[in-house]
Amino acid sequence: MKKIVNNLSGNITNTPPIWLMRQAGRYLPEYRETRAKAGSFLELCYNPELAAEVTLQPLRRYNFDAAILFADILLIPQALGLDLSFVAGEGPKLSTVRTAHEIEQLKPVDDIHDTLSPIYETVKILAKELPDETALIGFAGSPWTVATYMIEGQGSKDHARARRWLYEDFSGFMSLITMIEEATIEYLSMQIQAGAEIVKLFDSWAGALPYDYINIVSIEPMQRIFAELKKRHPHIKTIAFPRGIGAAYELANVPEFDCVAIDASVSMEWASTVLGGKCLQGNLDPMTMIVGGDVLKREARKIVDQMKDKPFIFNLGHGITPEANPDHVHDLLEAVRG
């Protein structure tokens, strides 16, 4: 059994498995070269050979225990019919969905595979080329996070339009959540069929929700997605990442989540207590990957010590940043495994 799958099954290993969110990214010069070759970020996502290449690049540098598919959480909205572009220095731009009528104008969920088929080809390439001991993680955005981009048309600090729709027309808002949920099930199911062994849902903006809505808008849709995927693919392992929810992490103690990813705002020791010994992933502050040195090693060892004798996957509390020093990753691996 692969090391990370072993921990996701509730077992404990002598040293924790490790991978990093955004481990294929701009901090690596080879990634920047490949992205320039592709022409644009979206062209890179939809080019199976180049997307597989950037997924594999960090594995050639570092002995990670898992690779994560290179793609983007906003490919589902594009597959549903929204215009999507990435503007340098500004991030993603989308056409918007802000009414129940506009939801009806989206493409049927069954049609998303026409757009997303190159992603499945990338997974197939990776399933063949990854080392035998390295697990392959597929992923998607959570319904709430994806909905915020579809409603706002871009990234947002306060997600005001999305939260306002939630209050003004709860039924209409939840119909959008349900559509994204159904599309995500089909998307991830195809990733699993193509060779993904683990699937992760990124709820990057879960922390923007009021406490009373975290369960119904964030946790429960992810539960339903994973429940259906486990029904179709009983072997699949799941990771949920409801980022920024603080004390509400207690709501993530559900059987559909084989693992809960923890951000850097809470301690792993506290999270382990609240989540009853469930496999956890996290939660080193990405800033330490810039600072490096004794600070990086100290903070990494602190987390490893807190999670000793518990099912645990080492990761960052969020994605590695473009400013991170690639050499510091070697130091991190030594600290975690030493």
GROMACS .gro file of C-alpha atoms in nm:
model
  338
    1MET     CA    1   0.000   0.000   0.000
    2LYS     CA    2   0.133   0.346  -0.087
    3LYS     CA    3   0.241   0.543   0.217
    4ILE     CA    4  -0.011   0.824   0.181
    5VAL     CA    5  -0.297   0.581   0.114
    6ASN     CA    6  -0.194   0.391   0.426
    7ASN     CA    7  -0.235   0.703   0.639
    8LEU     CA    8  -0.561   0.794   0.466
    9SER     CA    9  -0.684   0.451   0.574
   10GLY     CA   10  -0.629   0.554   0.937
   11ASN     CA   11  -0.291   0.388   0.986
   12ILE     CA   12   0.027   0.546   1.120
   13THR     CA   13   0.370   0.545   0.958
   14ASN     CA   14   0.709   0.609   1.121
   15THR     CA   15   0.744   0.935   0.929
   16PRO     CA   16   0.450   1.119   0.772
   17PRO     CA   17   0.399   1.122   0.396
   18ILE     CA   18   0.448   1.466   0.245
   19TRP     CA   19   0.338   1.663  -0.059
   20LEU     CA   20   0.277   2.036  -0.105
   21MET     CA   21  -0.022   2.223  -0.236
   22ARG     CA   22   0.080   2.398  -0.562
   23GLN     CA   23   0.397   2.191  -0.566
   24ALA     CA   24   0.386   2.230  -0.945
   25GLY     CA   25   0.402   2.607  -0.968
   26ARG     CA   26   0.579   2.933  -1.029
   27TYR     CA   27   0.848   2.887  -0.766
   28LEU     CA   28   1.008   2.631  -1.002
   29PRO     CA   29   1.199   2.769  -1.304
   30GLU     CA   30   1.113   2.463  -1.512
   31TYR     CA   31   0.744   2.531  -1.453
   32ARG     CA   32   0.781   2.889  -1.574
   33GLU     CA   33   0.957   2.766  -1.888
   34THR     CA   34   0.685   2.513  -1.964
   35ARG     CA   35   0.408   2.766  -1.904
   36ALA     CA   36   0.576   3.006  -2.147
   37LYS     CA   37   0.597   2.724  -2.400
   38ALA     CA   38   0.225   2.651  -2.360
   39GLY     CA   39   0.134   3.014  -2.437
   40SER     CA   40  -0.109   3.076  -2.150
   41PHE     CA   41  -0.222   2.925  -1.823
   42LEU     CA   42  -0.542   2.781  -1.973
   43GLU     CA   43  -0.357   2.639  -2.272
   44LEU     CA   44  -0.126   2.468  -2.026
   45CYS     CA   45  -0.423   2.319  -1.835
   46TYR     CA   46  -0.576   2.181  -2.155
   47ASN     CA   47  -0.253   2.041  -2.303
   48PRO     CA   48  -0.229   1.687  -2.159
   49GLU     CA   49   0.139   1.638  -2.239
   50LEU     CA   50   0.248   1.973  -2.092
   51ALA     CA   51   0.011   1.949  -1.794
   52ALA     CA   52   0.153   1.606  -1.716
   53GLU     CA   53   0.504   1.746  -1.755
   54VAL     CA   54   0.453   2.022  -1.495
   55THR     CA   55   0.285   1.772  -1.261
   56LEU     CA   56   0.594   1.551  -1.283
   57GLN     CA   57   0.853   1.831  -1.251
   58PRO     CA   58   0.848   1.857  -0.869
   59LEU     CA   59   0.870   1.477  -0.845
   60ARG     CA   60   1.198   1.490  -1.032
   61ARG     CA   61   1.339   1.745  -0.786
   62TYR     CA   62   1.188   1.615  -0.463
   63ASN     CA   63   1.090   1.276  -0.331
   64PHE     CA   64   0.727   1.365  -0.259
   65ASP     CA   65   0.482   1.089  -0.166
   66ALA     CA   66   0.210   1.218  -0.398
   67ALA     CA   67   0.159   1.412  -0.719
   68ILE     CA   68  -0.143   1.633  -0.766
   69LEU     CA   69  -0.296   1.681  -1.108
   70PHE     CA   70  -0.215   2.015  -1.266
   71ALA     CA   71  -0.545   2.187  -1.351
   72ASP     CA   72  -0.761   2.467  -1.207
   73ILE     CA   73  -1.079   2.478  -1.000
   74LEU     CA   74  -1.247   2.709  -1.255
   75LEU     CA   75  -1.249   2.459  -1.541
   76ILE     CA   76  -1.593   2.337  -1.431
   77PRO     CA   77  -1.755   2.682  -1.472
   78GLN     CA   78  -1.595   2.705  -1.815
   79ALA     CA   79  -1.726   2.358  -1.903
   80LEU     CA   80  -2.073   2.475  -1.793
   81GLY     CA   81  -2.057   2.756  -2.046
   82LEU     CA   82  -1.901   3.057  -1.875
   83ASP     CA   83  -1.628   3.260  -2.042
   84LEU     CA   84  -1.300   3.223  -1.854
   85SER     CA   85  -0.969   3.400  -1.891
   86PHE     CA   86  -0.665   3.464  -1.673
   87VAL     CA   87  -0.533   3.819  -1.677
   88ALA     CA   88  -0.169   3.869  -1.576
   89GLY     CA   89  -0.153   4.038  -1.238
   90GLU     CA   90  -0.532   4.025  -1.192
   91GLY     CA   91  -0.620   3.657  -1.174
   92PRO     CA   92  -0.926   3.484  -1.325
   93LYS     CA   93  -1.209   3.667  -1.499
   94LEU     CA   94  -1.542   3.496  -1.566
   95SER     CA   95  -1.879   3.582  -1.711
   96THR     CA   96  -2.128   3.569  -1.426
   97VAL     CA   97  -2.431   3.380  -1.296
   98ARG     CA   98  -2.644   3.586  -1.058
   99THR     CA   99  -3.005   3.472  -1.101
  100ALA     CA  100  -3.199   3.147  -1.118
  101HIS     CA  101  -3.276   3.227  -1.483
  102GLU     CA  102  -2.904   3.251  -1.563
  103ILE     CA  103  -2.848   2.910  -1.401
  104GLU     CA  104  -3.097   2.767  -1.651
  105GLN     CA  105  -2.887   2.906  -1.937
  106LEU     CA  106  -2.582   2.702  -1.837
  107LYS     CA  107  -2.493   2.386  -2.027
  108PRO     CA  108  -2.628   2.054  -1.897
  109VAL     CA  109  -2.396   1.873  -1.659
  110ASP     CA  110  -2.376   1.580  -1.901
  111ASP     CA  111  -2.202   1.806  -2.155
  112ILE     CA  112  -1.905   1.907  -1.940
  113HIS     CA  113  -1.686   1.622  -2.061
  114ASP     CA  114  -1.657   1.775  -2.409
  115THR     CA  115  -1.451   2.055  -2.253
  116LEU     CA  116  -1.282   1.857  -1.978
  117SER     CA  117  -1.167   1.551  -2.173
  118PRO     CA  118  -0.805   1.681  -2.198
  119ILE     CA  119  -0.788   1.677  -1.817
  120TYR     CA  120  -0.874   1.308  -1.813
  121GLU     CA  121  -0.601   1.246  -2.069
  122THR     CA  122  -0.353   1.418  -1.838
  123VAL     CA  123  -0.455   1.184  -1.555
  124LYS     CA  124  -0.407   0.881  -1.779
  125ILE     CA  125  -0.055   0.995  -1.872
  126LEU     CA  126   0.033   1.050  -1.507
  127ALA     CA  127  -0.108   0.714  -1.398
  128LYS     CA  128   0.136   0.549  -1.639
  129GLU     CA  129   0.442   0.764  -1.570
  130LEU     CA  130   0.442   0.818  -1.193
  131PRO     CA  131   0.674   0.600  -0.983
  132ASP     CA  132   0.500   0.300  -0.831
  133GLU     CA  133   0.531   0.438  -0.478
  134THR     CA  134   0.387   0.781  -0.565
  135ALA     CA  135   0.011   0.835  -0.528
  136LEU     CA  136  -0.189   1.044  -0.774
  137ILE     CA  137  -0.430   1.305  -0.638
  138GLY     CA  138  -0.716   1.443  -0.847
  139PHE     CA  139  -0.905   1.750  -0.733
  140ALA     CA  140  -1.179   2.004  -0.784
  141GLY     CA  141  -1.305   2.317  -0.614
  142SER     CA  142  -1.587   2.285  -0.364
  143PRO     CA  143  -1.933   2.400  -0.473
  144TRP     CA  144  -1.923   2.709  -0.248
  145THR     CA  145  -1.582   2.828  -0.364
  146VAL     CA  146  -1.659   2.767  -0.730
  147ALA     CA  147  -1.994   2.944  -0.688
  148THR     CA  148  -1.824   3.254  -0.546
  149TYR     CA  149  -1.618   3.294  -0.864
  150MET     CA  150  -1.921   3.232  -1.086
  151ILE     CA  151  -2.122   3.496  -0.900
  152GLU     CA  152  -1.850   3.757  -0.846
  153GLY     CA  153  -1.689   3.708  -1.188
  154GLN     CA  154  -1.343   3.713  -1.028
  155GLY     CA  155  -1.170   3.669  -0.696
  156SER     CA  156  -1.317   3.869  -0.409
  157LYS     CA  157  -1.211   3.975  -0.061
  158ASP     CA  158  -1.556   3.963   0.096
  159HIS     CA  159  -1.767   3.761  -0.154
  160ALA     CA  160  -2.044   4.015  -0.099
  161ARG     CA  161  -2.256   3.925  -0.404
  162ALA     CA  162  -2.245   3.555  -0.323
  163ARG     CA  163  -2.337   3.608   0.041
  164ARG     CA  164  -2.612   3.852  -0.052
  165TRP     CA  165  -2.767   3.600  -0.295
  166LEU     CA  166  -2.743   3.337  -0.020
  167TYR     CA  167  -2.964   3.552   0.202
  168GLU     CA  168  -3.197   3.706  -0.058
  169ASP     CA  169  -3.281   3.390  -0.256
  170PHE     CA  170  -3.160   3.086  -0.067
  171SER     CA  171  -3.347   2.842  -0.291
  172GLY     CA  172  -3.204   2.995  -0.610
  173PHE     CA  173  -2.857   3.010  -0.461
  174MET     CA  174  -2.869   2.646  -0.355
  175SER     CA  175  -2.978   2.542  -0.703
  176LEU     CA  176  -2.642   2.674  -0.825
  177ILE     CA  177  -2.461   2.484  -0.548
  178THR     CA  178  -2.648   2.168  -0.650
  179MET     CA  179  -2.554   2.207  -1.015
  180ILE     CA  180  -2.187   2.254  -0.930
  181GLU     CA  181  -2.210   1.957  -0.696
  182GLU     CA  182  -2.347   1.734  -0.972
  183ALA     CA  183  -2.085   1.853  -1.221
  184THR     CA  184  -1.808   1.795  -0.966
  185ILE     CA  185  -1.921   1.436  -0.908
  186GLU     CA  186  -1.901   1.364  -1.281
  187TYR     CA  187  -1.568   1.544  -1.319
  188LEU     CA  188  -1.399   1.366  -1.030
  189SER     CA  189  -1.550   1.031  -1.123
  190MET     CA  190  -1.383   1.060  -1.462
  191GLN     CA  191  -1.054   1.152  -1.296
  192ILE     CA  192  -1.082   0.839  -1.082
  193GLN     CA  193  -1.160   0.623  -1.383
  194ALA     CA  194  -0.852   0.768  -1.552
  195GLY     CA  195  -0.626   0.673  -1.261
  196ALA     CA  196  -0.657   0.916  -0.966
  197GLU     CA  197  -0.625   0.727  -0.635
  198ILE     CA  198  -0.716   1.016  -0.405
  199VAL     CA  199  -0.946   1.312  -0.466
  200LYS     CA  200  -0.938   1.644  -0.285
  201LEU     CA  201  -1.194   1.923  -0.265
  202PHE     CA  202  -1.059   2.273  -0.213
  203ASP     CA  203  -1.303   2.500  -0.031
  204SER     CA  204  -1.066   2.795  -0.036
  205TRP     CA  205  -1.329   3.049   0.071
  206ALA     CA  206  -1.516   2.842   0.332
  207GLY     CA  207  -1.401   3.092   0.594
  208ALA     CA  208  -1.610   3.365   0.431
  209LEU     CA  209  -1.932   3.189   0.531
  210PRO     CA  210  -2.119   3.276   0.852
  211TYR     CA  211  -2.092   2.991   1.102
  212ASP     CA  212  -2.458   2.893   1.069
  213TYR     CA  213  -2.412   2.835   0.693
  214ILE     CA  214  -2.079   2.651   0.692
  215ASN     CA  215  -2.243   2.313   0.731
  216ILE     CA  216  -2.516   2.349   0.468
  217VAL     CA  217  -2.315   2.543   0.208
  218SER     CA  218  -1.963   2.403   0.256
  219ILE     CA  219  -1.947   2.074   0.446
  220GLU     CA  220  -2.266   1.899   0.333
  221PRO     CA  221  -2.214   1.951  -0.043
  222MET     CA  222  -1.861   1.807  -0.008
  223GLN     CA  223  -2.005   1.517   0.190
  224ARG     CA  224  -2.256   1.439  -0.085
  225ILE     CA  225  -1.988   1.455  -0.354
  226PHE     CA  226  -1.759   1.217  -0.168
  227ALA     CA  227  -2.044   0.984  -0.070
  228GLU     CA  228  -2.143   0.940  -0.434
  229LEU     CA  229  -1.781   0.893  -0.543
  230LYS     CA  230  -1.726   0.627  -0.276
  231LYS     CA  231  -2.044   0.455  -0.391
  232ARG     CA  232  -1.915   0.446  -0.750
  233HIS     CA  233  -1.549   0.384  -0.661
  234PRO     CA  234  -1.527   0.213  -0.320
  235HIS     CA  235  -1.145   0.221  -0.317
  236ILE     CA  236  -1.115   0.600  -0.347
  237LYS     CA  237  -0.969   0.807  -0.064
  238THR     CA  238  -1.085   1.163   0.003
  239ILE     CA  239  -0.942   1.487   0.144
  240ALA     CA  240  -1.156   1.790   0.227
  241PHE     CA  241  -1.006   2.137   0.276
  242PRO     CA  242  -1.256   2.386   0.425
  243ARG     CA  243  -0.995   2.659   0.462
  244GLY     CA  244  -1.026   2.932   0.721
  245ILE     CA  245  -1.321   2.803   0.923
  246GLY     CA  246  -1.142   2.806   1.261
  247ALA     CA  247  -1.349   2.649   1.538
  248ALA     CA  248  -1.593   2.520   1.277
  249TYR     CA  249  -1.340   2.253   1.178
  250GLU     CA  250  -1.534   2.045   1.428
  251LEU     CA  251  -1.810   2.023   1.164
  252ALA     CA  252  -1.572   1.835   0.931
  253ASN     CA  253  -1.567   1.525   1.150
  254VAL     CA  254  -1.778   1.325   0.904
  255PRO     CA  255  -1.718   0.973   0.766
  256GLU     CA  256  -1.709   1.085   0.401
  257PHE     CA  257  -1.385   1.276   0.469
  258ASP     CA  258  -1.099   1.028   0.502
  259CYS     CA  259  -0.878   1.326   0.577
  260VAL     CA  260  -0.929   1.692   0.664
  261ALA     CA  261  -0.670   1.946   0.550
  262ILE     CA  262  -0.599   2.212   0.810
  263ASP     CA  263  -0.489   2.570   0.743
  264ALA     CA  264  -0.224   2.749   0.948
  265SER     CA  265  -0.470   2.948   1.162
  266VAL     CA  266  -0.523   2.663   1.410
  267SER     CA  267  -0.285   2.415   1.569
  268MET     CA  268  -0.268   2.057   1.446
  269GLU     CA  269  -0.281   1.940   1.806
  270TRP     CA  270  -0.613   2.119   1.862
  271ALA     CA  271  -0.752   1.997   1.529
  272SER     CA  272  -0.661   1.638   1.609
  273THR     CA  273  -0.845   1.659   1.940
  274VAL     CA  274  -1.154   1.822   1.785
  275LEU     CA  275  -1.164   1.580   1.493
  276GLY     CA  276  -1.133   1.270   1.705
  277GLY     CA  277  -0.815   1.120   1.566
  278LYS     CA  278  -0.920   1.146   1.200
  279CYS     CA  279  -0.635   1.159   0.948
  280LEU     CA  280  -0.528   1.521   0.913
  281GLN     CA  281  -0.318   1.709   0.660
  282GLY     CA  282  -0.129   2.031   0.714
  283ASN     CA  283  -0.043   2.290   0.818
  284LEU     CA  284   0.293   2.468   0.785
  285ASP     CA  285   0.269   2.841   0.711
  286PRO     CA  286   0.379   2.889   0.346
  287MET     CA  287   0.578   3.195   0.455
  288THR     CA  288   0.833   2.965   0.617
  289MET     CA  289   0.920   2.835   0.269
  290ILE     CA  290   1.048   3.185   0.190
  291VAL     CA  291   1.230   3.237   0.520
  292GLY     CA  292   1.390   2.890   0.529
  293GLY     CA  293   1.676   2.799   0.762
  294ASP     CA  294   1.626   2.717   1.129
  295VAL     CA  295   1.281   2.880   1.131
  296LEU     CA  296   1.154   2.643   0.862
  297LYS     CA  297   1.301   2.336   1.032
  298ARG     CA  298   1.173   2.438   1.376
  299GLU     CA  299   0.817   2.501   1.260
  300ALA     CA  300   0.807   2.180   1.057
  301ARG     CA  301   0.936   1.967   1.345
  302LYS     CA  302   0.683   2.126   1.579
  303ILE     CA  303   0.399   1.999   1.359
  304VAL     CA  304   0.555   1.656   1.318
  305ASP     CA  305   0.591   1.626   1.696
  306GLN     CA  306   0.230   1.735   1.754
  307MET     CA  307   0.106   1.465   1.516
  308LYS     CA  308   0.333   1.186   1.632
  309ASP     CA  309   0.144   0.855   1.664
  310LYS     CA  310  -0.153   0.991   1.466
  311PRO     CA  311  -0.259   0.933   1.103
  312PHE     CA  312  -0.111   1.239   0.935
  313ILE     CA  313   0.001   1.385   0.602
  314PHE     CA  314   0.247   1.673   0.611
  315ASN     CA  315   0.163   1.970   0.392
  316LEU     CA  316   0.138   2.346   0.401
  317GLY     CA  317  -0.157   2.538   0.538
  318HIS     CA  318  -0.213   2.672   0.186
  319GLY     CA  319  -0.029   2.662  -0.147
  320ILE     CA  320   0.344   2.723  -0.182
  321THR     CA  321   0.398   3.078  -0.308
  322PRO     CA  322   0.593   3.190  -0.616
  323GLU     CA  323   0.848   3.358  -0.388
  324ALA     CA  324   0.944   3.033  -0.215
  325ASN     CA  325   1.303   2.916  -0.253
  326PRO     CA  326   1.315   2.575  -0.427
  327ASP     CA  327   1.617   2.479  -0.216
  328HIS     CA  328   1.411   2.518   0.100
  329VAL     CA  329   1.193   2.226  -0.007
  330HIS     CA  330   1.491   1.994   0.038
  331ASP     CA  331   1.539   2.135   0.390
  332LEU     CA  332   1.171   2.078   0.463
  333LEU     CA  333   1.185   1.716   0.350
  334GLU     CA  334   1.488   1.656   0.570
  335ALA     CA  335   1.316   1.814   0.871
  336VAL     CA  336   0.996   1.614   0.823
  337ARG     CA  337   1.166   1.280   0.759
  338GLY     CA  338   1.472   1.324   0.977
   0.00000   0.00000   0.00000
